[in-house]
PDB file of C-alpha atoms in Angstrom:
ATOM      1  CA  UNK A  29     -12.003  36.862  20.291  1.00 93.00           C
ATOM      2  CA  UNK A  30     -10.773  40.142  21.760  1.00 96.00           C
ATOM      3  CA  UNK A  31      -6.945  41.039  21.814  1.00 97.00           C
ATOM      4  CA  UNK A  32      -5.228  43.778  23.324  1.00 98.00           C
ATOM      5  CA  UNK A  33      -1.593  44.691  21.608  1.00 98.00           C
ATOM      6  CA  UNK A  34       0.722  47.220  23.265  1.00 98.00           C
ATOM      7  CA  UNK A  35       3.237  48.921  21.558  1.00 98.00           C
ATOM      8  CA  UNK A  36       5.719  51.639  21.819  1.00 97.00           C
ATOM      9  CA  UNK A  37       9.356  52.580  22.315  1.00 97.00           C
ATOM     10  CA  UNK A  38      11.243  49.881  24.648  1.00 97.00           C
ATOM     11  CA  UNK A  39      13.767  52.416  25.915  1.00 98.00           C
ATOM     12  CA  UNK A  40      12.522  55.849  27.720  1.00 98.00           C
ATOM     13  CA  UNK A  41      15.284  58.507  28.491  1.00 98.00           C
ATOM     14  CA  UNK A  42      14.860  59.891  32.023  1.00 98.00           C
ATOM     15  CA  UNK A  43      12.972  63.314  32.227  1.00 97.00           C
ATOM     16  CA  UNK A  44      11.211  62.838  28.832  1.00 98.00           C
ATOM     17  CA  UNK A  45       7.575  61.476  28.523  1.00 98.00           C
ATOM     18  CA  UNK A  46       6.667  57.396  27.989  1.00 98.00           C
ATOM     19  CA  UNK A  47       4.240  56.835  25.112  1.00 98.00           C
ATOM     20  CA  UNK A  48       2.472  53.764  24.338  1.00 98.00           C
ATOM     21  CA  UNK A  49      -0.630  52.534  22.290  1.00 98.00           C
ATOM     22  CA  UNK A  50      -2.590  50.167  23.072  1.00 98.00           C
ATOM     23  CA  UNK A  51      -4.661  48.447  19.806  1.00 98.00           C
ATOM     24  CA  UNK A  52      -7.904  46.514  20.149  1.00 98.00           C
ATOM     25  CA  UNK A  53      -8.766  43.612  17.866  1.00 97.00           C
ATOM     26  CA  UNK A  54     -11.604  41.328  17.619  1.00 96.00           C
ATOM     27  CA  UNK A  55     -14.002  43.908  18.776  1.00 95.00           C
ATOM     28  CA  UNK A  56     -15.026  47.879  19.314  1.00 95.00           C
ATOM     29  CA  UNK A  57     -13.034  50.014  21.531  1.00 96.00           C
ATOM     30  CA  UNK A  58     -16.625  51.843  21.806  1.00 95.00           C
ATOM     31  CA  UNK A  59     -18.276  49.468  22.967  1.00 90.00           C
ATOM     32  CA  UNK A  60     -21.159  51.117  25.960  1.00 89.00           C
ATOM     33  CA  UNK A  61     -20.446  47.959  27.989  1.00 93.00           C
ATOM     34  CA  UNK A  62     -16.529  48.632  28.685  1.00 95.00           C
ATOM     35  CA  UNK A  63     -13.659  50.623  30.106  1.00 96.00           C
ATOM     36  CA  UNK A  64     -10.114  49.821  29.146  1.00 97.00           C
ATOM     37  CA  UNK A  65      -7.495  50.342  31.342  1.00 98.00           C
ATOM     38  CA  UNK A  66      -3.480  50.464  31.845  1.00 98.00           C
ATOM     39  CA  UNK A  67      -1.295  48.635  34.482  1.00 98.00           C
ATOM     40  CA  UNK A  68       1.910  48.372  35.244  1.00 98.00           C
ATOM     41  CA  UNK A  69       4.480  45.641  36.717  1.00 98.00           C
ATOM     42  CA  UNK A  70       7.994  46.850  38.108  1.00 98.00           C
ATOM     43  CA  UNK A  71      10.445  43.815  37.181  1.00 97.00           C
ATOM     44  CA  UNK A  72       9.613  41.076  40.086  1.00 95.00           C
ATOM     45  CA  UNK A  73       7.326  43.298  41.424  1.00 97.00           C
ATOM     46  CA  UNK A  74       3.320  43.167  41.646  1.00 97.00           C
ATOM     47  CA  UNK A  75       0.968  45.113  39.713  1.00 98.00           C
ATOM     48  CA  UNK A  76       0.099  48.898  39.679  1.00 98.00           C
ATOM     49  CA  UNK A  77      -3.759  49.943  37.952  1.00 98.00           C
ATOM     50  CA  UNK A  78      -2.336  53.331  36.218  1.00 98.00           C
ATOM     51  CA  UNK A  79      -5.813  54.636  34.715  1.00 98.00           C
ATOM     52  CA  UNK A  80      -8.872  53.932  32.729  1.00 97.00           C
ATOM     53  CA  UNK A  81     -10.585  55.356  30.245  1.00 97.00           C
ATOM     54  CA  UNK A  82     -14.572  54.998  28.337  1.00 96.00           C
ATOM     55  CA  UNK A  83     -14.749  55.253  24.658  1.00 95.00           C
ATOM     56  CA  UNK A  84     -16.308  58.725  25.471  1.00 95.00           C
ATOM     57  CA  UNK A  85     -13.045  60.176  26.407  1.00 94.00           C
ATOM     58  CA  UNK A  86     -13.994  60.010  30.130  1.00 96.00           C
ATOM     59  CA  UNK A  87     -10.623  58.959  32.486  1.00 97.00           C
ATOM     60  CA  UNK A  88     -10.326  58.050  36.063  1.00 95.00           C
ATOM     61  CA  UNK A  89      -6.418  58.071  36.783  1.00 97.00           C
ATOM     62  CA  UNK A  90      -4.551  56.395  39.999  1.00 98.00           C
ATOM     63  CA  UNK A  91      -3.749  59.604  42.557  1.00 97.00           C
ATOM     64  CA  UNK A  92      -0.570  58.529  42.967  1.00 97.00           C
ATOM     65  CA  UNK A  93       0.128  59.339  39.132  1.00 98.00           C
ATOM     66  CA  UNK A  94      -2.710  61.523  38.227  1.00 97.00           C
ATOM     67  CA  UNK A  95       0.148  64.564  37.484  1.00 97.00           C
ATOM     68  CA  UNK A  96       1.664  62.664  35.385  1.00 98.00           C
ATOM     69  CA  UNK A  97      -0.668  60.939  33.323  1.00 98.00           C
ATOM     70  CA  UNK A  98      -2.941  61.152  30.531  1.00 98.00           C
ATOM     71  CA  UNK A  99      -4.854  58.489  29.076  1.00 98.00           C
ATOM     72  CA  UNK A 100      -6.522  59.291  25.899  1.00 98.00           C
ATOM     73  CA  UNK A 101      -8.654  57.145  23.063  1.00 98.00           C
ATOM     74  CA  UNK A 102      -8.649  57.265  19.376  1.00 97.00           C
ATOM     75  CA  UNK A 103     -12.034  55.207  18.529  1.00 96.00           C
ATOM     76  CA  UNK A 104     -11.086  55.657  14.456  1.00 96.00           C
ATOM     77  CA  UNK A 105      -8.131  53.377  15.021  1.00 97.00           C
ATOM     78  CA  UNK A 106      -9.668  51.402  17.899  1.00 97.00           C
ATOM     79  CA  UNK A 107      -6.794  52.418  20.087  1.00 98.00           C
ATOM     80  CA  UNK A 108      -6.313  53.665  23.512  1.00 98.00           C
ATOM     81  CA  UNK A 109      -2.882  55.370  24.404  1.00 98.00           C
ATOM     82  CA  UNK A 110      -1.158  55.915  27.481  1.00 98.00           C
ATOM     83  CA  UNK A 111       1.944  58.933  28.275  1.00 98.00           C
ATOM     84  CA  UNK A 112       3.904  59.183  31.264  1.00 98.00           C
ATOM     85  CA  UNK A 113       5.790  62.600  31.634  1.00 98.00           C
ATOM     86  CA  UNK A 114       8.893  63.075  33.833  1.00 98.00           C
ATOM     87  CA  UNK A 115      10.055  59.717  33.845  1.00 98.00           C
ATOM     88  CA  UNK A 116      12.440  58.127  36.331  1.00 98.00           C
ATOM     89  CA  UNK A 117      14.152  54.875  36.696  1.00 98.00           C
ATOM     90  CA  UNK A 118      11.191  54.009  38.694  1.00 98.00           C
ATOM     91  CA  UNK A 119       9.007  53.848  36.243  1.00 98.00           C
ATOM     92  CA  UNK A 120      10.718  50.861  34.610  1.00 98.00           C
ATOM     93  CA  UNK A 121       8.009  48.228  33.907  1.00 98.00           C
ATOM     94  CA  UNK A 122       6.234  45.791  31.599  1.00 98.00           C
ATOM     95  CA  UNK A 123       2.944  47.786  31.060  1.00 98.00           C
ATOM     96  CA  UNK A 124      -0.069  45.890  30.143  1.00 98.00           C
ATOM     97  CA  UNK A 125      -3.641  47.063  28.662  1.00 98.00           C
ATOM     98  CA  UNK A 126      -6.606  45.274  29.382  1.00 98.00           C
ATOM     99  CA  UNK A 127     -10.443  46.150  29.406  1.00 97.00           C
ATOM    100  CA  UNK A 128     -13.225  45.961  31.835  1.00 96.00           C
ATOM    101  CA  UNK A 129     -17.084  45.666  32.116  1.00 92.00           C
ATOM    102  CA  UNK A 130     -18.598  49.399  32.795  1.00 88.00           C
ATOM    103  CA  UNK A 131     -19.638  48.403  35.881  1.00 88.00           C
ATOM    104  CA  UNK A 132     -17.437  46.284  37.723  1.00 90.00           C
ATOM    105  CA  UNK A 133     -13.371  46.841  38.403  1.00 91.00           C
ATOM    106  CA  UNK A 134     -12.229  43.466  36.974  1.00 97.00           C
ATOM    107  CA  UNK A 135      -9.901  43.245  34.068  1.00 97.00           C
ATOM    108  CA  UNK A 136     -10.147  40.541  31.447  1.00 97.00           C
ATOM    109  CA  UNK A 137      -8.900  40.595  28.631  1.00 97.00           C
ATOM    110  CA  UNK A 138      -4.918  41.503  28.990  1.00 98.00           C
ATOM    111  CA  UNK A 139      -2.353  42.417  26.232  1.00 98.00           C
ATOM    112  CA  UNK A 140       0.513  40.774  26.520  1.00 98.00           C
ATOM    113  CA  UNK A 141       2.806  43.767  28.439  1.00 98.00           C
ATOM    114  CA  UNK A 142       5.644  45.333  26.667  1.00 98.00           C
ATOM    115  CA  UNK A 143       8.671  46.201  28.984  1.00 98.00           C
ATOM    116  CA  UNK A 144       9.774  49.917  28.650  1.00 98.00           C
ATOM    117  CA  UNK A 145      12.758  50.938  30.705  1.00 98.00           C
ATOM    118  CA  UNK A 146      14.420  54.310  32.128  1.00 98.00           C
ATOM    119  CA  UNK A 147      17.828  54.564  31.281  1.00 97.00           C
ATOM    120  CA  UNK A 148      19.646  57.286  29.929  1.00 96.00           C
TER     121      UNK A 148
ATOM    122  CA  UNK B  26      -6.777  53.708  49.888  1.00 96.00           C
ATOM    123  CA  UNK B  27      -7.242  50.045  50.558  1.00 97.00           C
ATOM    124  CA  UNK B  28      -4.125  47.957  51.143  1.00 98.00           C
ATOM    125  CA  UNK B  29      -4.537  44.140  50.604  1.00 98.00           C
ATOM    126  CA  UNK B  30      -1.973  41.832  52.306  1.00 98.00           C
ATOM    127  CA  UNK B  31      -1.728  38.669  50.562  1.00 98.00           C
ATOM    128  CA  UNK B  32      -0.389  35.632  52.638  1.00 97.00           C
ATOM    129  CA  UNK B  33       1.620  33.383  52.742  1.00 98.00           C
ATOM    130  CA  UNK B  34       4.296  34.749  50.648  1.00 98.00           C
ATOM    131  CA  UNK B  35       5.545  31.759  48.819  1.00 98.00           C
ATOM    132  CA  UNK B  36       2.902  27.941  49.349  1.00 98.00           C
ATOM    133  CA  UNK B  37       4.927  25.019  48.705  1.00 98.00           C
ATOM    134  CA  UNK B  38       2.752  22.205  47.608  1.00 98.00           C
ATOM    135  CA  UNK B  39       2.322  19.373  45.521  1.00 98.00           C
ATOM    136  CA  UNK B  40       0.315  18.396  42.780  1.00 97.00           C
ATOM    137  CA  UNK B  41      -3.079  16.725  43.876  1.00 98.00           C
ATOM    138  CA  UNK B  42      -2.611  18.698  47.294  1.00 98.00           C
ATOM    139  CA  UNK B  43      -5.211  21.614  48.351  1.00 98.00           C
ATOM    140  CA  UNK B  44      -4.496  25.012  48.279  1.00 98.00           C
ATOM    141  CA  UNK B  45      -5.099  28.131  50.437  1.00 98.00           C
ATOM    142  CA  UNK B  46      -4.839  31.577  49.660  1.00 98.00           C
ATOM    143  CA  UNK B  47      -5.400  34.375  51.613  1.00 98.00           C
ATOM    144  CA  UNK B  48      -6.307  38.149  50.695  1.00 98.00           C
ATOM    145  CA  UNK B  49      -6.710  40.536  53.818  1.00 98.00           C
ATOM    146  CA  UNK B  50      -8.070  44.075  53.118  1.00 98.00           C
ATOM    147  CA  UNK B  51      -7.109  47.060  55.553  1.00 98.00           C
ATOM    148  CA  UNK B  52     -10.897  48.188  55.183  1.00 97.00           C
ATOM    149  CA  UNK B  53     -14.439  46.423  54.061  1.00 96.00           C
ATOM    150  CA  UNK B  54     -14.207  45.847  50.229  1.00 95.00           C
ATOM    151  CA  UNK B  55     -17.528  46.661  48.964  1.00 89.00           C
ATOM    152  CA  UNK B  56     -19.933  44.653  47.691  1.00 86.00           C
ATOM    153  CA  UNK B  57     -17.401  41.832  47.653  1.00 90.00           C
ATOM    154  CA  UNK B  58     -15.916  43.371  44.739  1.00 95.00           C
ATOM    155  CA  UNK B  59     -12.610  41.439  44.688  1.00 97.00           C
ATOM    156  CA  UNK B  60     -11.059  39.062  41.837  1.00 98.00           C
ATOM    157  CA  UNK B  61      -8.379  37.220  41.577  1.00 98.00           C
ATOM    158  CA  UNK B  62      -5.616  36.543  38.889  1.00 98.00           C
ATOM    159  CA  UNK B  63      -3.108  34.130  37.825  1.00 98.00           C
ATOM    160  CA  UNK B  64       0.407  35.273  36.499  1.00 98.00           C
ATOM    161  CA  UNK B  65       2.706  32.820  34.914  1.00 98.00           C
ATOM    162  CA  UNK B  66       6.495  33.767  34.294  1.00 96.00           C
ATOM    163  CA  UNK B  67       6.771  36.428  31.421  1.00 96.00           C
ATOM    164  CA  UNK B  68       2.751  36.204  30.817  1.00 98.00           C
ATOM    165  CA  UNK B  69      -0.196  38.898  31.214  1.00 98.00           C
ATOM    166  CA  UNK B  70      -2.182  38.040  34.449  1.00 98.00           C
ATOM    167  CA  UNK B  71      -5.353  35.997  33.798  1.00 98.00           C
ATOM    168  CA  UNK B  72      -8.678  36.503  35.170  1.00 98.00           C
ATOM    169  CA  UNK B  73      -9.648  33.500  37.463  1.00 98.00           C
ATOM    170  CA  UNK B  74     -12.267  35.027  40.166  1.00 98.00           C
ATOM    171  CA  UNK B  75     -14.677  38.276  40.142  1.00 97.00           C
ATOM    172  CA  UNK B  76     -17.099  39.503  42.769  1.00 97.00           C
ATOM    173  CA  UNK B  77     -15.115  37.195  45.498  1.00 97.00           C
ATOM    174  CA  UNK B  78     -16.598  34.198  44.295  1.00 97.00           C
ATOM    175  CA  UNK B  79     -17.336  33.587  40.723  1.00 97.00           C
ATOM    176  CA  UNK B  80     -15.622  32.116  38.204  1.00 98.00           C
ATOM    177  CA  UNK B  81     -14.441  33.700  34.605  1.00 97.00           C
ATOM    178  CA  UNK B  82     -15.132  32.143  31.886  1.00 96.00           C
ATOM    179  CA  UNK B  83     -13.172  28.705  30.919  1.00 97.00           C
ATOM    180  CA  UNK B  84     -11.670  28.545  34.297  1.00 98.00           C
ATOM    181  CA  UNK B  85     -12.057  25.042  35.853  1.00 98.00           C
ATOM    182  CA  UNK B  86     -13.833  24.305  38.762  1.00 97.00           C
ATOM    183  CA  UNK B  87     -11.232  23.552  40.896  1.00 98.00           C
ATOM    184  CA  UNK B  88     -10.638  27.063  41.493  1.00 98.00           C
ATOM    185  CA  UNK B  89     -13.243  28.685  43.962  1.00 98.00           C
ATOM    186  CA  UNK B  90     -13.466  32.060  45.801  1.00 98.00           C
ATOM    187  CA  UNK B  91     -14.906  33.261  49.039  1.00 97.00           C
ATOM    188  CA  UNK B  92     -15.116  35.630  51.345  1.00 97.00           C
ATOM    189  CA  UNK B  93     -16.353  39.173  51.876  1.00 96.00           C
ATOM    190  CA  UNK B  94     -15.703  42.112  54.055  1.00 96.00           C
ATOM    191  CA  UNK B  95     -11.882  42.172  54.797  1.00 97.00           C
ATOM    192  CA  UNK B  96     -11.463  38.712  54.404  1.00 98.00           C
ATOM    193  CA  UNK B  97     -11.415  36.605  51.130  1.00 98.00           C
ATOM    194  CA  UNK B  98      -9.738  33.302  50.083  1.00 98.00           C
ATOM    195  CA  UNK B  99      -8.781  31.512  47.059  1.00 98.00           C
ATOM    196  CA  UNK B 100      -9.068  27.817  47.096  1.00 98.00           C
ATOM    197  CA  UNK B 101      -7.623  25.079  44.588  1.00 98.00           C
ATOM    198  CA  UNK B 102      -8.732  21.918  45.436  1.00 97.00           C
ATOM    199  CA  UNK B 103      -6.481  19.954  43.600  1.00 96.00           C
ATOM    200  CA  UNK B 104      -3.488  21.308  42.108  1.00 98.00           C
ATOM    201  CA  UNK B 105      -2.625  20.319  38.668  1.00 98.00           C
ATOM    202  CA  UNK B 106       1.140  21.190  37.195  1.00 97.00           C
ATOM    203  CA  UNK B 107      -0.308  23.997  35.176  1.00 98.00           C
ATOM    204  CA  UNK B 108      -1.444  25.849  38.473  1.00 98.00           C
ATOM    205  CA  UNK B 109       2.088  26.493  40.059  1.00 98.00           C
ATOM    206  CA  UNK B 110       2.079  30.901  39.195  1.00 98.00           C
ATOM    207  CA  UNK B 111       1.566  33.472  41.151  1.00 98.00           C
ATOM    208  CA  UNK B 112      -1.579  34.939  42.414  1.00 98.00           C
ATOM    209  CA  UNK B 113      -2.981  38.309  43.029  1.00 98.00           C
ATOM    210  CA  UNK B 114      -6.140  39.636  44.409  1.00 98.00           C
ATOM    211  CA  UNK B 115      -7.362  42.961  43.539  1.00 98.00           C
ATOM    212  CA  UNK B 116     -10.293  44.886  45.220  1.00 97.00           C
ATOM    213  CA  UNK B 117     -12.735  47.497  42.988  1.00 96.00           C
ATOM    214  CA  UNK B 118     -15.058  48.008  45.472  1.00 92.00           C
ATOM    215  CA  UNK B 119     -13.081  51.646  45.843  1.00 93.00           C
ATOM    216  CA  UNK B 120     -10.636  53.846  43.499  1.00 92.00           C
ATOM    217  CA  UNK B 121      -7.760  53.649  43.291  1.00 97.00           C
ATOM    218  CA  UNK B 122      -8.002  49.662  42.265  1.00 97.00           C
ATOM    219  CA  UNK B 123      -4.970  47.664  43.982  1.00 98.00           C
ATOM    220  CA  UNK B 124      -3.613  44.529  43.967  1.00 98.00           C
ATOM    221  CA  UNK B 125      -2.021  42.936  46.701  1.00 98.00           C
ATOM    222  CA  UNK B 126       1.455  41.889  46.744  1.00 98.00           C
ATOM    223  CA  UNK B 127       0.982  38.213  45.219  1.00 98.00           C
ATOM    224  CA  UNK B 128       1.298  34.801  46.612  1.00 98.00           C
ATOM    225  CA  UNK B 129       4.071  32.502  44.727  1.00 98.00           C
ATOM    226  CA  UNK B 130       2.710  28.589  45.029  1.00 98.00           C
ATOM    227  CA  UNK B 131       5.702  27.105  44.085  1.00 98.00           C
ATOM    228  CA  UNK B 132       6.088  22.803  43.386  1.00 96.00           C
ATOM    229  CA  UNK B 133       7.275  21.039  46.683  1.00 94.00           C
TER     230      UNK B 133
END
């Protein structure tokens, strides 16, 4: 069974750049048949698609972030990483992986989230 | 962009009752390509619906989708305890993928 794991500092200092990793288990982050993808969820909030990326290295990015993201893979280690540059407060969130088919939008499976916050 | 409005805000039901909920699109949604997702408190959302209407896998058949074009609707026919989350919609018919801005269905 696939499982997504995110991981990465909990605590971001504003200005400086939000890391994360984001491991695959149960099955090939190079798989042809899927994109993986990163979200994120202000606390109480509703859910942001941040980018996605094909085990080829190929990214599509949200607009609204696209200058401050980059979304890259590392198919050695099955992982997929996410960084976030200039950070604000606003950018406090539980960010989740998750993967989709190639050719459809839908998302399934999730990680779990991890919460990272903005504080100095 | 396309902006989904997700109403009501908050369904107060009980279990056994029927619910309703309602995913509005601010333009056509392609190909029907919306899906819909369950979020329980402090859990990863949870695939329920893709392409407006069919189920993922292992989701129960009380949960059905519909719709297409602007308009698309989740429908529980029965609720059990385990339903009361919130739900999102999400359209992928056009980038950037959003979400609307969730429906709480809360015990009455």
């Amino acid at each position: 069974q696939l499982q997504l794991q995110e991981s990465g500092p909990g605590l971001v200092k504003p200005s400086e750049t939000l890391s994360l990793t984001c491991t695959v288990s149960g099955g090939s982050i190079s798989s042809s048949s899927h994109y993986w993808g990163w979200f994120r969820q202000p606390p109480g909030k509703g859910l942001e698609w941040i980018g996605s990326i094909y085990y080829s290295g190929n990214t599509y990015y949200n607009p609204s972030l696209k200058s401050r993201v980059t979304i890259s893979v590392d198919t050695s280690k099955n992982q997929f990483s996410l960084k976030l540059s200039s950070v604000t407060a606003a950018d406090t969130a539980v960010y989740y992986c998750a993967r989709r088919p190639s050719y459809y939008g839908w998302f399934d499976p999730w990680g779990q989230g991890t919460l990272v916050t903005v504080s100095s | 962009e396309i902006v989904l409005t997700q109403s009501p805000g908050t369904l107060s039901l009980s279990p056994g009752e029927r619910a309703t909920l309602s995913c509005r699109a601010s333009q056509s949604v392609s190909s029907s390509y919306l899906a819909w997702y369950q979020q329980k408190p402090g859990q990863a959302p949870r695939l329920l619906i893709y392409s407006a209407s069919s189920r993922a896998t292992g989701i129960p058949d009380r949960f059905s989708g519909s719709g297409s074009g602007t308009d698309f609707t989740l429908t529980i026919s029965r609720l059990e305890p385990e339903d009361f989350a919130v739900y999102y919609c999400q359209q992928y018919g056009s980038s950037p993928y959003t979400f609307g801005q969730g429906t709480k269905l809360e015990i009455k």
